[in-house]
XYZ file of C-alpha atoms in Angstrom:
236
model
C 0.000 0.000 0.000
C 1.268 3.471 -0.943
C 0.740 6.453 1.359
C 0.965 10.027 0.097
C 0.301 13.527 1.369
C -2.454 13.982 -1.205
C -4.768 11.149 -0.160
C -6.304 10.226 3.186
C -6.903 6.559 3.877
C -9.584 5.495 6.354
C -8.518 2.946 8.952
C -10.889 0.906 11.130
C -9.387 -0.188 14.473
C -10.290 -3.615 15.838
C -10.249 -3.062 19.601
C -12.094 -6.193 20.731
C -11.231 -8.362 23.714
C -11.967 -11.898 22.482
C -11.306 -13.969 19.388
C -14.994 -14.183 18.522
C -15.431 -10.416 18.925
C -12.413 -9.798 16.695
C -13.924 -11.923 13.915
C -17.257 -10.102 14.211
C -15.508 -6.727 14.018
C -13.508 -7.715 10.940
C -16.663 -8.935 9.194
C -18.325 -5.634 10.072
C -15.305 -3.710 8.754
C -15.707 -5.482 5.416
C -19.078 -3.780 4.974
C -17.596 -0.299 5.174
C -15.570 1.501 2.555
C -12.395 1.577 4.634
C -8.886 1.170 3.269
C -7.186 -0.387 6.296
C -7.824 -2.451 9.384
C -5.739 -1.943 12.512
C -5.698 -4.844 14.955
C -5.008 -3.513 18.445
C -3.382 -6.529 20.072
C -3.238 -4.721 23.432
C -7.053 -4.959 23.592
C -7.009 -8.749 23.178
C -7.367 -9.872 26.812
C -8.655 -13.410 26.224
C -5.099 -14.780 25.730
C -6.479 -17.913 24.153
C -4.734 -17.847 20.771
C -1.343 -16.661 19.519
C -1.202 -13.444 17.466
C -0.197 -15.475 14.396
C -3.320 -17.623 14.596
C -5.578 -14.606 14.966
C -3.831 -12.823 12.099
C -4.411 -15.882 9.899
C -8.102 -15.768 10.747
C -8.324 -12.026 10.088
C -6.627 -12.367 6.700
C -8.887 -15.278 5.797
C -11.982 -13.062 6.070
C -10.735 -9.737 4.703
C -8.587 -8.487 1.846
C -7.969 -5.098 3.452
C -4.426 -4.076 4.344
C -3.634 -4.782 7.980
C -1.842 -2.735 10.646
C -0.597 -4.554 13.756
C -0.390 -2.452 16.916
C 0.583 -3.436 20.439
C 0.318 -0.037 22.108
C 2.342 0.906 25.172
C 0.133 1.714 28.170
C 1.465 5.227 28.682
C 0.370 6.140 25.147
C -3.125 4.671 25.222
C -2.645 0.920 25.458
C -5.620 -0.889 26.963
C -3.518 -2.933 29.375
C 0.078 -2.594 30.504
C 2.244 -5.112 28.655
C 5.969 -5.427 29.501
C 8.294 -4.057 26.830
C 9.862 -7.432 26.086
C 6.432 -9.003 25.506
C 5.321 -6.123 23.283
C 8.503 -6.406 21.244
C 8.121 -10.190 20.974
C 4.559 -9.904 19.655
C 5.426 -7.207 17.123
C 8.236 -9.405 15.798
C 5.808 -12.355 15.595
C 3.433 -10.204 13.571
C 6.229 -9.227 11.174
C 7.404 -12.832 10.863
C 3.866 -13.997 10.082
C 4.004 -12.218 6.686
C 0.321 -11.381 7.268
C 0.594 -7.676 8.106
C 1.481 -4.883 5.720
C 2.192 -2.309 8.423
C 3.254 -2.240 12.069
C 2.963 0.648 14.508
C 5.687 1.390 17.049
C 5.884 4.356 19.403
C 8.678 6.875 18.935
C 9.445 6.531 22.663
C 9.588 2.710 22.663
C 12.952 1.437 23.863
C 13.067 -0.978 20.923
C 11.693 1.378 18.246
C 14.816 1.616 16.082
C 15.406 -2.139 16.275
C 11.817 -2.863 15.217
C 11.982 -0.338 12.371
C 15.118 -1.983 10.996
C 13.650 -5.472 11.351
C 10.363 -4.505 9.695
C 12.115 -2.912 6.740
C 14.236 -6.022 6.207
C 10.963 -7.931 5.959
C 9.241 -5.438 3.631
C 6.763 -4.287 6.276
C 5.903 -0.581 6.467
C 6.355 1.223 9.783
C 4.190 3.847 11.443
C 6.197 5.631 14.126
C 3.708 7.179 16.520
C 3.495 9.593 19.418
C 0.435 10.166 21.617
C -0.462 12.446 24.513
C -3.920 11.938 26.033
C -3.550 14.928 28.357
C -2.450 17.873 26.229
C -1.239 19.227 22.883
C 2.432 20.292 22.697
C 3.670 23.567 21.197
C 3.802 23.683 17.405
C 7.600 23.695 17.349
C 7.641 20.630 19.604
C 5.199 18.772 17.343
C 7.254 19.589 14.244
C 10.392 18.450 16.091
C 8.748 15.109 16.858
C 7.816 14.638 13.207
C 11.421 15.446 12.305
C 12.649 12.779 14.729
C 10.274 10.196 13.212
C 11.584 11.062 9.760
C 15.157 10.639 10.998
C 14.188 7.257 12.451
C 13.272 6.167 8.886
C 9.565 5.791 9.571
C 7.349 5.257 6.535
C 4.554 7.244 8.217
C 4.684 9.661 11.147
C 1.626 9.553 13.400
C 0.893 12.230 15.994
C -2.196 12.221 18.225
C -2.792 14.755 20.986
C -5.621 15.823 23.281
C -6.810 19.432 22.936
C -8.124 21.510 25.823
C -9.024 24.534 23.696
C -9.769 25.163 20.015
C -6.338 26.779 19.672
C -4.805 23.376 20.437
C -6.559 21.879 17.412
C -5.365 24.747 15.218
C -1.810 24.302 16.509
C -1.823 20.619 15.569
C -3.087 21.434 12.074
C -0.476 24.169 11.626
C 2.228 21.696 12.676
C 0.825 19.180 10.163
C 0.974 21.780 7.405
C 4.545 22.740 8.299
C 5.590 19.099 8.583
C 4.171 18.304 5.145
C 6.219 21.148 3.685
C 9.466 20.345 5.497
C 9.608 16.549 5.377
C 9.063 13.898 2.714
C 7.345 11.513 5.121
C 3.507 11.206 5.038
C 1.936 12.345 8.315
C -1.166 11.154 10.143
C -2.239 13.924 12.528
C -5.112 13.545 14.978
C -6.595 15.892 17.538
C -8.540 13.684 19.929
C -11.864 14.065 21.712
C -14.984 15.892 20.539
C -13.068 19.155 20.231
C -10.617 17.579 17.825
C -13.175 15.744 15.678
C -12.703 18.259 12.848
C -9.158 16.922 12.370
C -10.636 13.489 11.675
C -13.467 14.413 9.321
C -11.385 16.959 7.403
C -8.172 14.922 7.359
C -8.113 14.962 3.561
C -8.465 18.760 3.566
C -5.564 19.293 5.954
C -3.211 16.672 4.478
C -3.316 13.866 7.042
C -2.591 10.544 5.317
C -4.727 8.393 7.675
C -7.885 8.971 9.698
C -9.554 6.474 12.022
C -13.230 5.479 12.242
C -14.628 3.128 14.870
C -16.999 0.144 14.724
C -18.455 -1.247 17.966
C -15.289 -0.488 19.922
C -13.363 2.771 19.929
C -9.583 2.778 20.384
C -9.255 6.530 21.094
C -11.448 9.436 22.232
C -13.345 11.231 19.478
C -13.392 8.495 16.841
C -16.434 8.755 14.591
C -18.494 5.837 13.321
C -16.773 4.346 10.292
C -19.997 4.288 8.294
C -20.376 8.061 8.603
C -16.756 9.077 8.198
C -16.367 8.455 4.461
C -19.678 10.185 3.738
C -18.653 13.313 5.628
C -15.190 13.354 4.054
C -16.710 13.104 0.583
C -18.933 16.103 1.301
C -15.914 18.199 2.269
C -13.994 17.460 -0.905
């Protein structure tokens, strides 16, 4: 899958807790005009099957490109998973040859190692950074995007919580500046109800990915996937 600054792809997160729920969510995702599915492994609390087995099942019922994410707790993970276990599961996902993209946090201790390993295996890498409490200064956001670019990410993802409308504007200004300064495609999200405009107008502002939820939301402010494409089409 090719990501550019001129096209926004819609991703549906699968944030279900059991194997049966995951299958139901993937089947539901197939009904919507989404481009990607993100499986949030950190939400899978049943611990009944290995990630490889679940990935095989997911790929058997969908032809959509798949992102594998095992999110660190401090950046929005559902449960706290030790770093070595997170790293192990991301490597298993890469080795499975069933995922097109993996997500790793910029602040992960093993980020650079995972990026190198993924690239050797022809898997794209989203390097991400989240703050569920606040939105940094514009210069700080741009600096983080720069760091992700230097880390050889294929996509830079930034997601911050706004307290005021100015926070949303600051994120969008940083996205605009980042798109001008760096070659890397950027996914920029302002979370919560206040930041919803960044999701529905992602294609207007130059964000390469936006996220729409099904029965389970993986972040505050996600809109229903069935409405997201319709709204985005109206705006463009």
